[in-house]
Coordinates of C-alpha atoms in Angstrom, one line a residue:
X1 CA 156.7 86.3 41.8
X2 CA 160.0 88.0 41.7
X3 CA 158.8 91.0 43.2
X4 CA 156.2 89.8 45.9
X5 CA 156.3 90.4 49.2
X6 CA 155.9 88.9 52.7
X7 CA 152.9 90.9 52.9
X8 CA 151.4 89.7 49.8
X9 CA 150.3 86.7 51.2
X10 CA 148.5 88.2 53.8
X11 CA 144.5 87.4 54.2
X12 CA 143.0 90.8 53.4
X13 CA 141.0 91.0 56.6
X14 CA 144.4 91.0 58.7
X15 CA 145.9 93.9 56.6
X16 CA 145.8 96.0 59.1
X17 CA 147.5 94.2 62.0
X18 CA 150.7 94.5 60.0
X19 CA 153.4 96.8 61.4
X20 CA 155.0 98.8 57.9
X21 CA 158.3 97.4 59.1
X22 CA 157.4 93.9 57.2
X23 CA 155.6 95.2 54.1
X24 CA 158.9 95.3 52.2
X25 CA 160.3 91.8 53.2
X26 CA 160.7 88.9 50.9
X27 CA 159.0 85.4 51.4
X28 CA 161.1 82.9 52.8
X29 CA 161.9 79.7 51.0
X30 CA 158.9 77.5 50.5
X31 CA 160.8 74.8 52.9
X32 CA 161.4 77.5 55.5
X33 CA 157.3 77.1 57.0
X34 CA 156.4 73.2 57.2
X35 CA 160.4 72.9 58.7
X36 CA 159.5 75.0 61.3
X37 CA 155.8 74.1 61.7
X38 CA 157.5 70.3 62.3
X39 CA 159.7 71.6 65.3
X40 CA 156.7 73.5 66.8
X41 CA 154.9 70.4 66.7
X42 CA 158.1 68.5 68.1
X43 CA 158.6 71.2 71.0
X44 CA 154.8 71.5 71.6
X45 CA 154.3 67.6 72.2
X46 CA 157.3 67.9 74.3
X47 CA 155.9 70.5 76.6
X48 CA 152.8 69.0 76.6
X49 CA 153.5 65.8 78.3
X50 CA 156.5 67.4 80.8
X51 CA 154.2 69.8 82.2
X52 CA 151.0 67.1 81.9
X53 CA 153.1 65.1 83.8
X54 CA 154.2 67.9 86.2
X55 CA 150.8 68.7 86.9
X56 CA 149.6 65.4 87.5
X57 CA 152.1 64.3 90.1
X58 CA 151.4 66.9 91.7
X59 CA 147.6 66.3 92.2
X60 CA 148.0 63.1 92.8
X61 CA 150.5 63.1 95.5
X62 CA 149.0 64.3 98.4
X63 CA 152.3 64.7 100.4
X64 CA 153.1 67.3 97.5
X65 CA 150.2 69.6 98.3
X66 CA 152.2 72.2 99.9
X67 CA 152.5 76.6 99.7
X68 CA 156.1 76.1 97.4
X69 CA 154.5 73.4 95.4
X70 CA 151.4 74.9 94.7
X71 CA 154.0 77.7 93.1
X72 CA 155.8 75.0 91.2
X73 CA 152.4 73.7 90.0
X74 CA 151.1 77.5 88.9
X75 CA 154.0 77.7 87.0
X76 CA 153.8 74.3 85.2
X77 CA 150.2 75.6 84.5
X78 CA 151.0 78.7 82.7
X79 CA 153.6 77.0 80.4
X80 CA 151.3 74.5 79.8
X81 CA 148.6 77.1 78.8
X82 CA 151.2 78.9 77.0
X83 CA 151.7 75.6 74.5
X84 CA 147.8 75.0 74.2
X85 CA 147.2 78.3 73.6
X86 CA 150.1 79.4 70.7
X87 CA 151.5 75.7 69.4
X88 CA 147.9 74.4 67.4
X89 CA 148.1 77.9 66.1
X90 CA 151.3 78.9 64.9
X91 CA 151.2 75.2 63.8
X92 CA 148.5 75.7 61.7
X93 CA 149.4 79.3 60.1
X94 CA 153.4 77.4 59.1
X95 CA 151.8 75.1 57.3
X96 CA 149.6 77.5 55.8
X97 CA 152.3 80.0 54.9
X98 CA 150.3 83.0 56.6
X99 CA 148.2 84.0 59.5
X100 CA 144.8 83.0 58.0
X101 CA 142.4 82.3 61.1
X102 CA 141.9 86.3 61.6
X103 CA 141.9 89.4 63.3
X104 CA 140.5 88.8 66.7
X105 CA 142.4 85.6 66.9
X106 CA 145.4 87.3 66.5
X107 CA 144.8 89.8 69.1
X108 CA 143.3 86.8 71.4
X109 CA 146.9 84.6 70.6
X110 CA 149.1 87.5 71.2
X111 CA 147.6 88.2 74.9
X112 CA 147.8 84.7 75.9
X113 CA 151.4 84.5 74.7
X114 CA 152.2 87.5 76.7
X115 CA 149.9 86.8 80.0
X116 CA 151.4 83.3 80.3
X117 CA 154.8 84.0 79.7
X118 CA 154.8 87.1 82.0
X119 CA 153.7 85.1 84.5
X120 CA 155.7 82.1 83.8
X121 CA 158.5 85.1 85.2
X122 CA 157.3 86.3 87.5
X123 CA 156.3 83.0 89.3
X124 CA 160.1 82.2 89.0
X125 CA 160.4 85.2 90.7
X126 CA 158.1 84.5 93.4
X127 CA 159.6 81.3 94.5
X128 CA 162.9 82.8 94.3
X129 CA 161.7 84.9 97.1
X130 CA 159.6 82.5 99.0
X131 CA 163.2 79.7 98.9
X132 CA 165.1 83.7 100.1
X133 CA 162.4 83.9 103.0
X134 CA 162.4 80.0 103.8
X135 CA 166.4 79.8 104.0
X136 CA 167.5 82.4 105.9
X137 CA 165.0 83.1 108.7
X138 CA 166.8 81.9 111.6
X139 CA 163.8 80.4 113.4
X140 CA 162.3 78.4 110.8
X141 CA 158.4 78.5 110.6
X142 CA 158.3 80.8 107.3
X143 CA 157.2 77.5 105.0
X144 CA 154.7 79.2 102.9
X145 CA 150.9 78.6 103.7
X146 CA 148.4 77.4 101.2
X147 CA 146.5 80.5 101.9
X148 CA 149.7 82.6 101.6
X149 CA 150.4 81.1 98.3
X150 CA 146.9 81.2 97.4
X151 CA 147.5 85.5 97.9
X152 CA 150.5 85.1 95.6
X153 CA 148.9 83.3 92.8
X154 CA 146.0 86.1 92.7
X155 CA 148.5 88.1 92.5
X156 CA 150.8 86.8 89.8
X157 CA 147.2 86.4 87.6
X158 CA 146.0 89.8 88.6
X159 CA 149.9 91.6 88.0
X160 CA 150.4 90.2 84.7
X161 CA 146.8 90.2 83.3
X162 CA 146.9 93.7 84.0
X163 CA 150.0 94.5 82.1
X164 CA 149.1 92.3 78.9
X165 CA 145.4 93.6 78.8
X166 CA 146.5 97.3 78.2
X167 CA 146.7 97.1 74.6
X168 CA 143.0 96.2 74.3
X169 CA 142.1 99.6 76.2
X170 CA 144.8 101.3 73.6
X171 CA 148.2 101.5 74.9
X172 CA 150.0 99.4 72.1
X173 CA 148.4 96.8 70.3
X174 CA 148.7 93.1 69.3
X175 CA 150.1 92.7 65.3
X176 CA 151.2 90.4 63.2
X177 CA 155.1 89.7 63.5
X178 CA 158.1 87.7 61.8
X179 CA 157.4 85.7 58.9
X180 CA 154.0 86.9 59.9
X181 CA 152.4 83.4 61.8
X182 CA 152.2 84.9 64.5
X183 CA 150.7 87.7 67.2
X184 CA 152.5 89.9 69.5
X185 CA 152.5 93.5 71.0
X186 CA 153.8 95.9 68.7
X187 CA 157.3 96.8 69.5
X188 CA 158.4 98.1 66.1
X189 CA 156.4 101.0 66.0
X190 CA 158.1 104.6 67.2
X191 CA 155.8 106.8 68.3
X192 CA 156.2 107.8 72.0
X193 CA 152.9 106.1 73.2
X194 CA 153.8 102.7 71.6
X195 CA 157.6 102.9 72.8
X196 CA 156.5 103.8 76.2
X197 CA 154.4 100.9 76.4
X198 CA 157.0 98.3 75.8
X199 CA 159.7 100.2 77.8
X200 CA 157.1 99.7 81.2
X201 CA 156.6 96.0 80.3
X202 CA 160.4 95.3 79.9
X203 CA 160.7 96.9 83.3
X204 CA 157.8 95.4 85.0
X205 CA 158.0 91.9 83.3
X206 CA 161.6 91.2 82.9
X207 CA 164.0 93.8 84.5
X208 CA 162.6 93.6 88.2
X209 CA 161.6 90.2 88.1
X210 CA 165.3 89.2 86.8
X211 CA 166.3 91.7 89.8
X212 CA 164.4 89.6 92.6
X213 CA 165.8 86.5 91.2
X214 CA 169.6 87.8 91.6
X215 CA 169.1 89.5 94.6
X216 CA 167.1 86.2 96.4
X217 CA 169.6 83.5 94.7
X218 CA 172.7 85.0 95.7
X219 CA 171.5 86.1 98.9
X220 CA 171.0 82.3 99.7
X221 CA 174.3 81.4 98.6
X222 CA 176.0 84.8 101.2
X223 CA 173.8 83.5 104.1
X224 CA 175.2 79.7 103.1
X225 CA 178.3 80.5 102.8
X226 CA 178.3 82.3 105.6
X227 CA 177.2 79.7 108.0
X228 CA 179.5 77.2 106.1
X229 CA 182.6 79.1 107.1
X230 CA 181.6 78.9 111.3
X231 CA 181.0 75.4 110.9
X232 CA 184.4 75.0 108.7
X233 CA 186.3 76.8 111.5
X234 CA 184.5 74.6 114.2
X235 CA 185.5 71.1 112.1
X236 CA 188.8 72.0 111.2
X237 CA 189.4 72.9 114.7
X238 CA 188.2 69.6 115.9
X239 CA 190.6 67.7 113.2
X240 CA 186.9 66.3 111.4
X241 CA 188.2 66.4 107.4
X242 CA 185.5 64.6 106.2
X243 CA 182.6 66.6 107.3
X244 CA 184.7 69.9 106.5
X245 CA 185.0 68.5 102.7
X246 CA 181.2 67.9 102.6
X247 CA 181.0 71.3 103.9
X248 CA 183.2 72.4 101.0
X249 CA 181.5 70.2 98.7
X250 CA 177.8 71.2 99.3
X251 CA 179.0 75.3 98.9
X252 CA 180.4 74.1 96.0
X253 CA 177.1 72.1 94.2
X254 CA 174.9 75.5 95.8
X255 CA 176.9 77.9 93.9
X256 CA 176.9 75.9 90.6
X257 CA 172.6 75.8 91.1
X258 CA 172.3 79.9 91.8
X259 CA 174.3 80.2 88.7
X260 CA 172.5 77.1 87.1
X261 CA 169.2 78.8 88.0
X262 CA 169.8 82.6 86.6
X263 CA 171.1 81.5 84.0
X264 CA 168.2 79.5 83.0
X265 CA 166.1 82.4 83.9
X266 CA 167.4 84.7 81.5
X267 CA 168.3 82.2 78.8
X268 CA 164.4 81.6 79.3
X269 CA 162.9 84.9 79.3
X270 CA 165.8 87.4 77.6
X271 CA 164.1 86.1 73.9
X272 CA 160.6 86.4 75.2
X273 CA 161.8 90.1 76.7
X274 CA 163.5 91.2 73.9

């Protein structure tokens, strides 16, 4: 027992989806797995019901049904695929104290994790762009079309399906990771051809997305801001404090969203990124 190994208590038929990086590592303390299968089951009920609920408002509010919300709702239904489709699993395999449902599951769990959360991203990075579009056309008339969003969905599903799928056709793969309960792409290994795959993913599921979020956000607070100061200038002139200290106030409550909002982002997706 003294000398065993974290990859000792691997199933024999999921030998092979184990990067060498982890053959040397110890077991964790027998506590370590059912702890942390308990908060996967807390965090996964908790996600459950707040997107369930997400979803169902929005379905069942008609006056809901619009482009931006039908981005809202696409994103509520990735995240809740995400927790269908990794929680009962990883659940399972804590408790278990190794992967132990096989192979092709592994590879199945490890695409899911990374199709939904890519596009968890980059549909944060789409309505970033479509509240950019919305607020600072100077005519109004851009609110976003069901068709429109329709076009963006296919292509948030398309985009990232496309990314995550590549290691089936042999660009990377999907291995065991961690404390070995769970799937993801291989990002340990360093030959050029493995490294090359997870440098382009980064890029094209974190760096540009995080990029269109910045660039929309705080070019909604500029425009804001912007406009604020005429009006300012035009209610100080006229003596009207009040409505210049709403003025102040409401610049004030959009800068502490933007910052409230990419913050979250990358709070949300650095882990997942990295």
């Amino acid at each position: 027992m003294a000398n065993m190994t974290l990859f000792d208590l691997v199933e024999p038929e999921v030998t092979h989806k184990v990067p060498k990086h982890w053959h040397s590592f110890p077991p964790p303390h027998p506590l370590w797995h059912p702890v942390l299968g308990t908060l996967y089951v807390i965090i996964g009920l908790f996600a459950l019901f707040g997107n369930g609920v997400v979803l169902w408002v929005f379905c069942c509010t008609r006056s809901l049904r619009s482009g931006t919300n039908l981005l809202v709702i696409n994103l509520a239904f990735s995240d809740l695929c995400m927790v269908i489709s990794q929680f009962p699993i990883l659940v399972c395999n804590c408790f278990s104290q190794a992967w132990v449902i096989g192979p092709f599951v592994c590879e199945l769990y490890g695409f899911c994790g990374a199709l939904f959360g890519t596009m968890s991203i980059i549909n944060l990075a789409v309505i970033a762009y479509d509240r950019y579009r919305a607020i600072l056309s100077p005519f109004g008339g851009t609110q976003l079309s069901m068709r429109r969003a329709g076009l963006w969905l296919l292509l948030i599903w398309v985009y990232s399906g496309g990314w995550c799928a590549l290691p089936f056709f042999g660009w990377n793969q999907y291995v065991l990771e961690g404390l070995l309960t769970s799937c993801t792409f291989d990002y340990l290994s360093m030959d050029t051809w493995s490294r090359s795959y997870v440098v382009v993913l980064f890029l094209a599921s974190y760096a540009v997305p995080l990029v269109v979020v910045c660039y929309a956000y705080f070019g909604i607070v500029s425009s804001v801001s912007r406009h604020d100061r005429n009006l300012k200038s035009h209610e100080r002139a006229q003596g009207e404090n009040v409505r210049y200290q709403n003025l102040q106030r409401r610049e004030s409550q959009l800068n502490r969203f933007v910052f409230t909002s990419v913050l979250a982002f990358m709070i949300a997706s650095t882990p997942y990124a990295g």
